[in-house]
Every structure is written in structure tokens, then in C-alpha cells.
mmCIF file of C-alpha atoms in Angstrom:
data_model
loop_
_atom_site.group_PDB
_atom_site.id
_atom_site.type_symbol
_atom_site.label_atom_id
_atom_site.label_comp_id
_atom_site.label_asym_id
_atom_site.label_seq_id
_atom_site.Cartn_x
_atom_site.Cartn_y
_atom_site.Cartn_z
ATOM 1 C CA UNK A 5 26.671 18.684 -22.632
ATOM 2 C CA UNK A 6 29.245 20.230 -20.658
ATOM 3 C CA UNK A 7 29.058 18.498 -16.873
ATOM 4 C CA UNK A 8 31.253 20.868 -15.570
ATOM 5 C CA UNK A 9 28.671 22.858 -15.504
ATOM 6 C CA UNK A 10 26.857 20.548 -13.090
ATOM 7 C CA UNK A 11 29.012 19.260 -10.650
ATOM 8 C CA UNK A 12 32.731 18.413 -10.125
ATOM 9 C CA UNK A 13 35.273 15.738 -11.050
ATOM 10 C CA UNK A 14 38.425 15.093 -9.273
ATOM 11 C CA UNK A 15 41.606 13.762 -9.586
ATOM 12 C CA UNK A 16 40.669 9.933 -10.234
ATOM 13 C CA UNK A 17 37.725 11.080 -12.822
ATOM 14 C CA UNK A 18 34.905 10.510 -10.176
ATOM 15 C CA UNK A 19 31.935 13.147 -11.187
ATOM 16 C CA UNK A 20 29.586 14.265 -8.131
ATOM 17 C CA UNK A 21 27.092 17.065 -8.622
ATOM 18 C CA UNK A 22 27.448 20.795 -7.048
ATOM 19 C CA UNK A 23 24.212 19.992 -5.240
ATOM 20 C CA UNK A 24 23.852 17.983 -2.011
ATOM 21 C CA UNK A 25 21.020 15.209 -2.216
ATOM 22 C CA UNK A 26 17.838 16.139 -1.131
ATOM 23 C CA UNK A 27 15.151 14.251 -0.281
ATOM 24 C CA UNK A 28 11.378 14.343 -1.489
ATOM 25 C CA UNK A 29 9.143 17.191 0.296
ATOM 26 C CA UNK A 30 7.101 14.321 1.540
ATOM 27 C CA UNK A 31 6.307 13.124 5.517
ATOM 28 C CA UNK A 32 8.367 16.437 6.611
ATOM 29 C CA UNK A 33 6.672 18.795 9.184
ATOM 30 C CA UNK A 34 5.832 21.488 8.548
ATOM 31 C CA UNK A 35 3.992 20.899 5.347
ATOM 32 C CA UNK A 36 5.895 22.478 2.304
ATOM 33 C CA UNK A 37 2.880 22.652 0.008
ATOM 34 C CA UNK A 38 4.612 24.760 -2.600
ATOM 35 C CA UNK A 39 7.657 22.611 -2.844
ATOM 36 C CA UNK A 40 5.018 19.227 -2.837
ATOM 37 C CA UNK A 41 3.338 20.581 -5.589
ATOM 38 C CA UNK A 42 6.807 21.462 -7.661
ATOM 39 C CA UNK A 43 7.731 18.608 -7.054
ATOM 40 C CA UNK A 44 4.803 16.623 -8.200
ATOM 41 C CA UNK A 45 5.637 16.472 -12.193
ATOM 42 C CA UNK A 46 8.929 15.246 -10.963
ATOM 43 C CA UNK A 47 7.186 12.024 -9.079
ATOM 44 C CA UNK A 48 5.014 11.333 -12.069
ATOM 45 C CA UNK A 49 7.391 11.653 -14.778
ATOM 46 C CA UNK A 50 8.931 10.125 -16.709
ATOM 47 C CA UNK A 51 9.330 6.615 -14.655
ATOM 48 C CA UNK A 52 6.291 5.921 -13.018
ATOM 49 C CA UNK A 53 3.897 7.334 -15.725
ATOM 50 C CA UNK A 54 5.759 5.034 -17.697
ATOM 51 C CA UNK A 55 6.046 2.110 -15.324
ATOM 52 C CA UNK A 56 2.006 2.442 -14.984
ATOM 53 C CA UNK A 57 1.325 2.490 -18.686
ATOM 54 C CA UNK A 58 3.667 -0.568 -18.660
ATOM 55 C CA UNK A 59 1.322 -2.316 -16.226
ATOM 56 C CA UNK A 60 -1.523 -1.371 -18.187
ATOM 57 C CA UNK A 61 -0.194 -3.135 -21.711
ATOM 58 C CA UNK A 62 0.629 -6.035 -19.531
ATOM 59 C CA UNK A 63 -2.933 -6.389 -17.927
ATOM 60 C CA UNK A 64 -4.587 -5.888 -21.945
ATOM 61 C CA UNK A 65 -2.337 -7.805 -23.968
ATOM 62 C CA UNK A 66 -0.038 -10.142 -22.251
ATOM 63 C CA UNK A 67 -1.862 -11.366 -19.220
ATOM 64 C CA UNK A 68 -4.842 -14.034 -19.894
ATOM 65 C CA UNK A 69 -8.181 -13.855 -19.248
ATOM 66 C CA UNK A 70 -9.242 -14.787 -15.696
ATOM 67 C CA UNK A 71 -10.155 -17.756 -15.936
ATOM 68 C CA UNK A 72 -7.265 -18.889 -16.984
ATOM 69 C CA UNK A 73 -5.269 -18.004 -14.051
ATOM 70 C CA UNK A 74 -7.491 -19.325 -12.429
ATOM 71 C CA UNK A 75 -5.409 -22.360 -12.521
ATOM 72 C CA UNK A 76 -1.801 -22.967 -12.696
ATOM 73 C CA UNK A 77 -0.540 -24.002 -16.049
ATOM 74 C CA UNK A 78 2.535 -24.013 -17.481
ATOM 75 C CA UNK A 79 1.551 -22.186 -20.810
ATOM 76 C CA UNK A 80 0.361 -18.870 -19.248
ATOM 77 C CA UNK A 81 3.034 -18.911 -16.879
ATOM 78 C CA UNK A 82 5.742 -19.438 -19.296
ATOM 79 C CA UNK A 83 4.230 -16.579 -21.733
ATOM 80 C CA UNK A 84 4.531 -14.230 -19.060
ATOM 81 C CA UNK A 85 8.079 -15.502 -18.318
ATOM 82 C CA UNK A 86 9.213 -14.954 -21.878
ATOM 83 C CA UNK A 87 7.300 -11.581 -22.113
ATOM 84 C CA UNK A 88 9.642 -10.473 -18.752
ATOM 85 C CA UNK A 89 12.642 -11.776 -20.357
ATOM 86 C CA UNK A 90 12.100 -9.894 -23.330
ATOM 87 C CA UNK A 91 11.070 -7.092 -21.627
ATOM 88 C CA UNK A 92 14.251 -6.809 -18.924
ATOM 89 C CA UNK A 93 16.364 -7.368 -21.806
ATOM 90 C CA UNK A 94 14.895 -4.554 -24.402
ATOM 91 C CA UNK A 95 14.729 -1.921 -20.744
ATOM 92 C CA UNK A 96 17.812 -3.103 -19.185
ATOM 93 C CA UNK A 97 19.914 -3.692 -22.632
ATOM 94 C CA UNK A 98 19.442 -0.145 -23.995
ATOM 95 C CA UNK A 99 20.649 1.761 -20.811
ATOM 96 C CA UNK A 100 23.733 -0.217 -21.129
ATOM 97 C CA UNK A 101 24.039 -0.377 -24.904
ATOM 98 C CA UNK A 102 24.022 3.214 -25.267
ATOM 99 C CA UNK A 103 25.956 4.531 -21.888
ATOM 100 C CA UNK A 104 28.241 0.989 -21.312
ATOM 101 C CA UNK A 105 28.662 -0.450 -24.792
ATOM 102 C CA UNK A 106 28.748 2.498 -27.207
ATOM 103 C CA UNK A 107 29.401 5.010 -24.770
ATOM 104 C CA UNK A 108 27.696 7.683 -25.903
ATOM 105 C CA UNK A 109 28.417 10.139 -23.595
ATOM 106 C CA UNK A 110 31.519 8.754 -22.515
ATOM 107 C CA UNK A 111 31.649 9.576 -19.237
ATOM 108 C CA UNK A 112 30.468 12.609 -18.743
ATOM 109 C CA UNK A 113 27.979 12.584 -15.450
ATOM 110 C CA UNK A 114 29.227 9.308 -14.397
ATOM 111 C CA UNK A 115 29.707 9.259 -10.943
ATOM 112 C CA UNK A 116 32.537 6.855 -10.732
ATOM 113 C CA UNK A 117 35.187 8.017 -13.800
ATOM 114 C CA UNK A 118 36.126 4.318 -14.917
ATOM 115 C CA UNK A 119 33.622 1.659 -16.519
ATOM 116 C CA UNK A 120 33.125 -2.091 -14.879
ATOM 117 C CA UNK A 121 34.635 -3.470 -18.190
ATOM 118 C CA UNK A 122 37.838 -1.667 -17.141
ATOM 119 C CA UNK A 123 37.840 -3.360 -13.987
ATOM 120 C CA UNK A 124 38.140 -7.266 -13.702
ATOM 121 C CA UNK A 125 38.064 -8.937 -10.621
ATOM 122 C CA UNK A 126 37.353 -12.932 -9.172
ATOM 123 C CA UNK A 127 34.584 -11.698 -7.214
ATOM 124 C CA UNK A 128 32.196 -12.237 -10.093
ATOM 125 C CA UNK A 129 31.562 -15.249 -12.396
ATOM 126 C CA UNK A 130 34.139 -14.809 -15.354
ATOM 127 C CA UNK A 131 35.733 -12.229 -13.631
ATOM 128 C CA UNK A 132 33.469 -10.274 -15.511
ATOM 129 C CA UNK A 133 31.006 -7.722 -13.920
ATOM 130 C CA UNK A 134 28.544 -7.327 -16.326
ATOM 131 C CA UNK A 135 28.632 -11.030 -17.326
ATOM 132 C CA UNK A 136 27.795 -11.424 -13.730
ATOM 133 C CA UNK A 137 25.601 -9.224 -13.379
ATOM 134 C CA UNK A 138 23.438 -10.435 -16.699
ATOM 135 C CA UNK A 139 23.100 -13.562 -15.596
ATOM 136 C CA UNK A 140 21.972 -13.394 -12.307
ATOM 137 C CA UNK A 141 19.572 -11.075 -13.426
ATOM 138 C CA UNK A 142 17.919 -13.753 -16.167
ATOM 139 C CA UNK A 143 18.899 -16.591 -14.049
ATOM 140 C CA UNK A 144 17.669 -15.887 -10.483
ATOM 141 C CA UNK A 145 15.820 -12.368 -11.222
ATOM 142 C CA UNK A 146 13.380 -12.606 -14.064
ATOM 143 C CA UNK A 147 12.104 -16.219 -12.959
ATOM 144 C CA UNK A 148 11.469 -15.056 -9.231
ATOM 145 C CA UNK A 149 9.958 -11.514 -10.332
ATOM 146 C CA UNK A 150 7.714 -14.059 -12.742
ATOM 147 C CA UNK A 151 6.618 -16.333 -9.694
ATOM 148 C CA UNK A 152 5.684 -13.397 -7.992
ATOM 149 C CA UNK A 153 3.390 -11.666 -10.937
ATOM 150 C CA UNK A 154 2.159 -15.583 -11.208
ATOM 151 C CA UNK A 155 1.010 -16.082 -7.404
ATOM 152 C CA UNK A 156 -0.485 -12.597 -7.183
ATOM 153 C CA UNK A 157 -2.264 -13.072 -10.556
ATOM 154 C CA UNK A 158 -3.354 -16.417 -9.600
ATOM 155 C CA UNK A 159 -4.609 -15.111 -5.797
ATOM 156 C CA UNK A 160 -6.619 -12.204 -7.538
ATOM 157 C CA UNK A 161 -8.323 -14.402 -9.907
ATOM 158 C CA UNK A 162 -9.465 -17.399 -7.597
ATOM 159 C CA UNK A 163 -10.871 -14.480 -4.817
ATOM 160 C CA UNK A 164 -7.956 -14.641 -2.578
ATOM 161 C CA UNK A 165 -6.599 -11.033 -2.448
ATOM 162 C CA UNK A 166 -9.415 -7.996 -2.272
ATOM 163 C CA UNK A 167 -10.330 -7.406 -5.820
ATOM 164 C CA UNK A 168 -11.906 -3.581 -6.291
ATOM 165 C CA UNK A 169 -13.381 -2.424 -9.192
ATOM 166 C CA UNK A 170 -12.400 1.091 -10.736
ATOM 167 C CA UNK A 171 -15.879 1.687 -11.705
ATOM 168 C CA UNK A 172 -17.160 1.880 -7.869
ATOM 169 C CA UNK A 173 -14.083 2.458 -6.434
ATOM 170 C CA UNK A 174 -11.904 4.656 -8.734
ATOM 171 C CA UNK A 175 -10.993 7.291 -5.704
ATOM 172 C CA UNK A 176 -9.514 4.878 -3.989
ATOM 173 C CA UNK A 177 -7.852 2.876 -6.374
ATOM 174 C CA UNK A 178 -6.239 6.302 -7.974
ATOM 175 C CA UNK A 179 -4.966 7.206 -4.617
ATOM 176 C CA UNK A 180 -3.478 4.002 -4.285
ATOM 177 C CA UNK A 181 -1.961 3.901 -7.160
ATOM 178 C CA UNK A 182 0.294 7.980 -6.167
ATOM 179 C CA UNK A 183 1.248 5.790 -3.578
ATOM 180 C CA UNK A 184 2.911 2.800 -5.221
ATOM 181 C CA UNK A 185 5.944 3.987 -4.970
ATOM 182 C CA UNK A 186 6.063 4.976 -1.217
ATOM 183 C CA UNK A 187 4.943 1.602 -0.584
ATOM 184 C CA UNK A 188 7.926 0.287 -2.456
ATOM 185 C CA UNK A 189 10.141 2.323 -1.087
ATOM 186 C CA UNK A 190 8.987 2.039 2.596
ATOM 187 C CA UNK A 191 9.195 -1.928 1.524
ATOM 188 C CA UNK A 192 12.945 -1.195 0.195
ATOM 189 C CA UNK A 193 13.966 0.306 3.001
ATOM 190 C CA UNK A 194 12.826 -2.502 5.550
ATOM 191 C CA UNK A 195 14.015 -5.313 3.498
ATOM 192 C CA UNK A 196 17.284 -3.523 2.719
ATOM 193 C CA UNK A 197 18.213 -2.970 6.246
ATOM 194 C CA UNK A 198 17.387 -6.755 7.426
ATOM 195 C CA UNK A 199 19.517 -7.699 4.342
ATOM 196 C CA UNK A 200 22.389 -5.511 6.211
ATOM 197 C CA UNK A 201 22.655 -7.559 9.352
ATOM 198 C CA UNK A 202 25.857 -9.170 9.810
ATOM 199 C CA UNK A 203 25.006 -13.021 8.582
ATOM 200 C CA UNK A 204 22.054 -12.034 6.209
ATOM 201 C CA UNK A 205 24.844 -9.586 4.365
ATOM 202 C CA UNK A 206 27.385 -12.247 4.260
ATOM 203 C CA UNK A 207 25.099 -14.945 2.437
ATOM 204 C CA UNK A 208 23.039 -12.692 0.891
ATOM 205 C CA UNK A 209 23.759 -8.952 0.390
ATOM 206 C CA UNK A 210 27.135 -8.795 -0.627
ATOM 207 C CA UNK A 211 26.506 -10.341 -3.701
ATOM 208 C CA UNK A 212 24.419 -7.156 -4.955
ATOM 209 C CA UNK A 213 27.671 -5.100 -3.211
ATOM 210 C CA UNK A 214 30.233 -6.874 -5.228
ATOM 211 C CA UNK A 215 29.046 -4.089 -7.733
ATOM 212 C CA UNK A 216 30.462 -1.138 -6.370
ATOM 213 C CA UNK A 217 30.686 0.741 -9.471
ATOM 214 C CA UNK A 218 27.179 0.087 -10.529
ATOM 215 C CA UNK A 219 25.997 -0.388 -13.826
ATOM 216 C CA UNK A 220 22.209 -0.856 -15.414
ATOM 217 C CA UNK A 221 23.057 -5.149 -15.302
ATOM 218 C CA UNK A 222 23.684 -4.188 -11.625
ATOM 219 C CA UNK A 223 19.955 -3.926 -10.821
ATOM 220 C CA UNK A 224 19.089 -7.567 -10.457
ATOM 221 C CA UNK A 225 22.223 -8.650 -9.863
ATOM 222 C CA UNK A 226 21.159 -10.569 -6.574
ATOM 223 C CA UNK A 227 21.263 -13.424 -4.398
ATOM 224 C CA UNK A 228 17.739 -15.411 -5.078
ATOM 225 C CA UNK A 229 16.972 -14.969 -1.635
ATOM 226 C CA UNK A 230 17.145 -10.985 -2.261
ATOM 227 C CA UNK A 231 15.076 -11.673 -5.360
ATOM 228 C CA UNK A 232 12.017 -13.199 -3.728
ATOM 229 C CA UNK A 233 12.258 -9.753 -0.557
ATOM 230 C CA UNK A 234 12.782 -7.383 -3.016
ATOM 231 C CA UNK A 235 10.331 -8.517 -5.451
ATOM 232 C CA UNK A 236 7.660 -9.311 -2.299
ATOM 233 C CA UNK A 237 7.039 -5.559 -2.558
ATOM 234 C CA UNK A 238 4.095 -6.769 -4.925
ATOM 235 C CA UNK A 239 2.140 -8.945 -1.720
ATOM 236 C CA UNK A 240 1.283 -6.190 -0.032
ATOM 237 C CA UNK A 241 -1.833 -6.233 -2.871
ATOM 238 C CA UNK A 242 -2.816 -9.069 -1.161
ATOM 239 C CA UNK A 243 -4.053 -7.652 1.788
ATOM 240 C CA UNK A 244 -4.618 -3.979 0.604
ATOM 241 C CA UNK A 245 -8.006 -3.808 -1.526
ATOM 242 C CA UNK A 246 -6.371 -3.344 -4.647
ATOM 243 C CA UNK A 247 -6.753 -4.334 -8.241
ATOM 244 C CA UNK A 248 -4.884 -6.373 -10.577
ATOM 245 C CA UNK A 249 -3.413 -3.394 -12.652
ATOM 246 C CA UNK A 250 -2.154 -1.920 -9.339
ATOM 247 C CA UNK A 251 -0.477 -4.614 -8.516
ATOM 248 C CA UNK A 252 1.354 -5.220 -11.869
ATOM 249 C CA UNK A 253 2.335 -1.503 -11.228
ATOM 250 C CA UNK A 254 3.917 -2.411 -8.070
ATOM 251 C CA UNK A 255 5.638 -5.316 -9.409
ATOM 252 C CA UNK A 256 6.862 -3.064 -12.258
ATOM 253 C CA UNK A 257 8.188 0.190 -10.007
ATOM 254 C CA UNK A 258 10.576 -2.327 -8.099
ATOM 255 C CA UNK A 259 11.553 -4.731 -11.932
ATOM 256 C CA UNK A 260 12.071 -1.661 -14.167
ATOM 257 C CA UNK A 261 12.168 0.793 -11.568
ATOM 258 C CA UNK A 262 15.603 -0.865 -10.278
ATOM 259 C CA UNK A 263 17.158 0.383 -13.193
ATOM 260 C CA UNK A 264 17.209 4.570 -12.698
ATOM 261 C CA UNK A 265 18.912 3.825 -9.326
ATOM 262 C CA UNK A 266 21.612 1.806 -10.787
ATOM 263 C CA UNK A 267 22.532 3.292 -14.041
ATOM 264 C CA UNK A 268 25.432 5.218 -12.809
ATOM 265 C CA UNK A 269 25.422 8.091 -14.397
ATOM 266 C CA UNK A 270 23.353 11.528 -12.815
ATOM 267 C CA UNK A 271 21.908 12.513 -15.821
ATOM 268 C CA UNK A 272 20.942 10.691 -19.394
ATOM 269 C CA UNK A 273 21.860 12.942 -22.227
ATOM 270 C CA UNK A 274 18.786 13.115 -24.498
ATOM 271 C CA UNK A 275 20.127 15.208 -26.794
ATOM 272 C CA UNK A 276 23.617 18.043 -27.130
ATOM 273 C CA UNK A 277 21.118 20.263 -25.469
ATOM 274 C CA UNK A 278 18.892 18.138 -22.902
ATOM 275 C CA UNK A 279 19.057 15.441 -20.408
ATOM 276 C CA UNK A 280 16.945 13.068 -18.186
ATOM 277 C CA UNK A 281 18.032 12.941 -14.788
ATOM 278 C CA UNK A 282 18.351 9.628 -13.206
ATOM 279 C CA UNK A 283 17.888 10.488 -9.395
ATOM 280 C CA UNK A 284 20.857 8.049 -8.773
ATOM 281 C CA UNK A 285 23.189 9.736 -6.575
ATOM 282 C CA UNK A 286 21.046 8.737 -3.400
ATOM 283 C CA UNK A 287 21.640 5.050 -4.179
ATOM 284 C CA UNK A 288 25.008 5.098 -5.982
ATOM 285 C CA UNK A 289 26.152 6.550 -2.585
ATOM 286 C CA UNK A 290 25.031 3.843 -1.056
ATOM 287 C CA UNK A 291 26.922 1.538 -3.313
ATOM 288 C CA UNK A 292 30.243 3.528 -2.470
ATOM 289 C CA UNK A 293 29.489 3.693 1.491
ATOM 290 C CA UNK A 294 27.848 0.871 1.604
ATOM 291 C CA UNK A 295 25.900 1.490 5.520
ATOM 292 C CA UNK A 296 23.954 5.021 3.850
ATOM 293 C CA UNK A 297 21.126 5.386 2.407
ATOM 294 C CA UNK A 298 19.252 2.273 2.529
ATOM 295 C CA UNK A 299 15.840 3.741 0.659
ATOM 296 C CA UNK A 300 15.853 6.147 -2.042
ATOM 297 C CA UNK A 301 14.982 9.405 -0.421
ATOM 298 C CA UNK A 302 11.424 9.760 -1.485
ATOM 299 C CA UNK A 303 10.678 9.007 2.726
ATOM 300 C CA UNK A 304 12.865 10.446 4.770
ATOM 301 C CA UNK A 305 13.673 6.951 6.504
ATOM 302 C CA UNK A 306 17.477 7.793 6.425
ATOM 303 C CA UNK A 307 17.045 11.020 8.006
ATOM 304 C CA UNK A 308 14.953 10.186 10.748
ATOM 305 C CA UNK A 309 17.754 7.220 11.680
ATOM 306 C CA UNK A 310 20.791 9.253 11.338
ATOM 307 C CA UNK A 311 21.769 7.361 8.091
ATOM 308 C CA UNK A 312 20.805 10.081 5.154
ATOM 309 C CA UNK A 313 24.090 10.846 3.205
ATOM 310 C CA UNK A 314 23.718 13.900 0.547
ATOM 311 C CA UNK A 315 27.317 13.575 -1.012
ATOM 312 C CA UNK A 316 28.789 16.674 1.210
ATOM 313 C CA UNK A 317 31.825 16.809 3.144
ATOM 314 C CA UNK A 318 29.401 17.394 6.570
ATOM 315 C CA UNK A 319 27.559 14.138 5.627
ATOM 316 C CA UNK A 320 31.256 12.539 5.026
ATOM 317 C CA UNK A 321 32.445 13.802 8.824
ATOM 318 C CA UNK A 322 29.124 12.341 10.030
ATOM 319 C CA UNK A 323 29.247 9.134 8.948
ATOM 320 C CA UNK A 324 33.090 8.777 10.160
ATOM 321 C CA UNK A 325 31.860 9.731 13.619
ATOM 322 C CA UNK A 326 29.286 6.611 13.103
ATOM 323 C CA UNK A 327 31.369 4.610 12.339
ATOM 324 C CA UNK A 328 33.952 5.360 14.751
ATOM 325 C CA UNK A 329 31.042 5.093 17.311
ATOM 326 C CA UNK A 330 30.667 1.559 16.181
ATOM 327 C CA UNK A 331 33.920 0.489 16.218
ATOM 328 C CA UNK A 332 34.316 1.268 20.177
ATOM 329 C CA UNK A 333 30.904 -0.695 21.033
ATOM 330 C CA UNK A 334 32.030 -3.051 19.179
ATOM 331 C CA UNK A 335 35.474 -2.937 21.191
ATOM 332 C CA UNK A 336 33.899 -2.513 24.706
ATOM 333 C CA UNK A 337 31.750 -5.358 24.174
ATOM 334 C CA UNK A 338 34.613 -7.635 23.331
ATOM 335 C CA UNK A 339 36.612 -6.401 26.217
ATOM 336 C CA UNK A 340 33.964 -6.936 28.327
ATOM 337 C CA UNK A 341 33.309 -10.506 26.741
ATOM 338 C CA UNK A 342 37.318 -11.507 27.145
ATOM 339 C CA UNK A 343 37.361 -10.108 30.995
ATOM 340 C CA UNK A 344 33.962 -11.855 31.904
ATOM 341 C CA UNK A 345 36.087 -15.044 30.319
#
């Protein structure tokens, strides 16, 4: 495919598309019910239709029977482990095999021109980024995202979390599940903004920043503490009447969802002809710019606090005026520190 067609690329080889990010027509007022209902397909497919049937395989074939989990044994636990270790690799490994490894489409609707193998540096372990990357994930990542699927799975089937049934309660239970992702991404945004303060982004955040040319390893490359937030977004089925499934769904929107948002490249080539677009520019933004974007655009959280940034040169000149804006508070409140001293 010709990505010229798409977008632009300039002088260093960085791609960005012709169109400005937009956000999802949801929460806006007034109601845009013929833009909701375009955009509907989009929502469903292919990710989260495929995240859900995910959860559903999981719930049939890999988790055991309830009473089971009703207890906490190491046999379950570490079955589910090795099933999410398999799993993250398979998911994670062919987004990277095909666009990082082979290279498939060289580099044709990657955002940033160069590759992280091109680009060694001491911030991560080996000086390698996607060694880095790798293992954090299956270090840190998979056995924190498998603690949480254990303690929810465990609540659910001892009667702690409010178990509904699809038979009585199917209504319910389908609306909730439309709404897993908002819930994830209203969860994102909160924990990604407390992650942002000063000390918590020092001992915590920057690890996931040392990745500013993100790649699909990139997505659980964490600090464990940012594991156990990020993958929280699953204990909200705790509290909400929910059911099992659900919650695996949740668990799986923010695990295999990560990967869409960090694969780097705007669209997936399919085939010479087609392509699946990745819905990454939001987020890769964020990676370049680092105090944008802090969900994912599907609530318009960043617009409504001044911190949306769609890729233009408007959105550029705004977020220099931010900045700028913080650099003098900053100023004036050390000035007015040193005098008071």
C-alpha cells in the first residue's frame, strides 16, 4: 500500500496521517446519533469482538470448575499462568514478528521512521529495547495480570463479588458488557494521570516512557507497581453485579487490548490492497509528548481538561502555551519560596 496516500512523512522518516485525531462520538452534547451509530461497527470490531470471544474460550476451556476456585491452589493458578504466558506470547509475538522482526511492511505507516532495534540506549536492561521490554512484560506483567484473574475468580466463586446470571439478567449483563471498554478507559485515564505526578512518574512511570518509540513488547513494559493499577481495571467486577465472563473480558480489553495502542504503526497491512487500522496515533502521541493524551479518546477526558492532542500544528501551539504556562508557576512559586526565605 502506498501511505502517501494517507498521511505525510518528513524529513527524518516520521509518518503522521493527513487527518487530525478525533475522538469517539460518545459523552459529547449534542447527541450525534448518526455519527454514534457509524461509528458503532468500528467499537465492536475487530478488537473487542475478539477480546470477548477470548474471554469466552477462557471461561469454557481454561478456567476450572467452581469449585475449584473455590480455594487457592497452586495447580489451577499455575494453569492459568501458563495459559497467559502462552497466550501474551502467541498475541504479542506476531505483531512484532511480522511488523519488527520480518518487517513486512517496512515502514510504511509507522509513525516514528526508525525501528527500536536501530536505537540502543543504557536506559533499558541490555541496552536493548525490546529485550527490555519482553521481559518485563513476562516477568512483572503476565504474573500480576494472573493474580488479578486469580483473586477475581476466586471472589466470584466463594460469593464475594455480585454474581448475575445471563439467564435472568441478560439485559443487563449485555449492556455491561458495550461498556467494558469505557470502564477501562475511564480506569486508564485516572490511573494514568496519578502515575504522572512528579514522584509516582519518577519511580514508576518512566519506566513505561523509556519507550518512546513504541513497539508491540512496549505494552507491558512496566514498573510492577503500574502492573497491579493498570491491571485493577478488572475489580471494578467486584462491586458492579457482573458475571465471571465479564470480568475476564475486562481483564482481557486492558492484557491484549494494550497491544493496538502500542504497535506503532497507524494501520496493519492485511493484504497489497487492505489494512486494519490500529487507532494508535492517540496514544503514540502521548508517547512522543509525553503530558497528552492520557486515555485513548473513546471519552473525551482529554478534551474536557485541555489535554486532547490530535497531531495538528494548532494542538502543537497549544500545548507549548501549556507548557510555557507551567514553567512560570512553577517560577513564581520558587521566587516566592526564595524571597519568603
Amino acid at each position: 500500500m502506498d501511505d502517501l496516500k494517507y498521511g505525510t512523512r518528513d524529513k527524518r522518516g516520521n509518518w503522521a496521517p493527513n487527518e487530525p485525531a478525533g475522538t469517539a462520538p460518545l459523552f459529547v452534547w449534542p447527541p450525534q446519533p448518526a455519527k454514534l451509530l457509524a461509528w458503532l461497527p468500528h467499537y465492536l470490531f475487530p478488537y473487542n469482538v475478539m477480546f470477548f470471544v477470548s474471554a469466552l474460550i477462557w471461561w469454557h476451556w481454561i478456567v476450572p470448575p467452581i469449585e475449584v476456585m473455590q480455594s487457592l491452589a497452586w495447580g489451577w493458578v499455575l494453569k492459568l499462568f501458563v495459559v497467559n504466558v502462552v497466550a501474551v506470547f502467541l498475541w504479542y509475538g506476531a505483531f512484532e514478528l511480522q511488523l519488527y522482526a520480518r518487517r513486512t511492511q517496512d515502514n510504511r505507516f509507522k509513525y516514528n521512521g526508525k525501528f527500536p532495534s536501530e536505537q540502543p540506549s543504557d536506559v533499558f536492561w541490555f541496552k536493548s529495547q525490546n529485550i527490555d521490554n519482553m521481559l518485563r512484560g513476562f516477568l512483572s506483567g503476565v504474573p500480576i495480570w494472573t493474580a488479578t484473574q486469580v483473586i477475581v475468580l476466586w471472589a466470584f466463586a466463594n460469593g464475594y463479588a455480585p454474581w448475575l446470571s445471563w439467564a435472568d439478567n441478560w439485559i443487563w449483563l449485555a449492556v455491561l458488557t458495550l461498556l467494558v471498554p469505557v470502564i477501562h478507559e475511564f480506569h486508564f485515564f485516572c490511573i494514568h494521570r496519578l502515575i504522572h505526578t512528579p514522584l509516582l512518574y519518577k519511580w514508576v512511570h518512566s519506566v513505561h516512557h523509556n519507550s518512546v518509540n513504541p513497539s508491540p513488547w512496549s505494552s507491558l513494559s512496566m514498573h510492577p507497581v503500574e502492573h497491579a493499577l493498570y491491571f485493577a481495571t478488572m475489580f471494578y467486577h467486584l462491586i458492579i453485579p457482573s458475571n465471571p465472563i465479564i470480568a475476564l473480558y475486562q481483564l482481557h480489553v486492558a492484557g491484549f487490548g494494550a497491544v493496538p495502542g502500542h504497535v506503532g504503526f497507524d494501520k496493519v497491512e492485511i493484504t497489497d490492497e487492505t489494512a486494519l487500522d490500529s487507532h494508535a496515533y492517540i496514544h503514540y502521541l502521548h508517547h512522543k509528548y509525553f503530558e497528552v493524551n492520557y486515555g485513548d479518546g473513546l471519552i473525551p477526558i482529554d478534551k474536557w481538561f485541555g489535554t486532547f492532542h490530535d497531531g495538528s500544528k494548532q494542538a502543537d501551539e497549544a500545548m507549548k502555551a501549556r507548557y510555557r504556562a507551567k514553567k512560570e508557576r512553577i517560577a513564581a512559586k520558587n521566587a516566592s519560596r526564595t524571597a519568603a526565605e
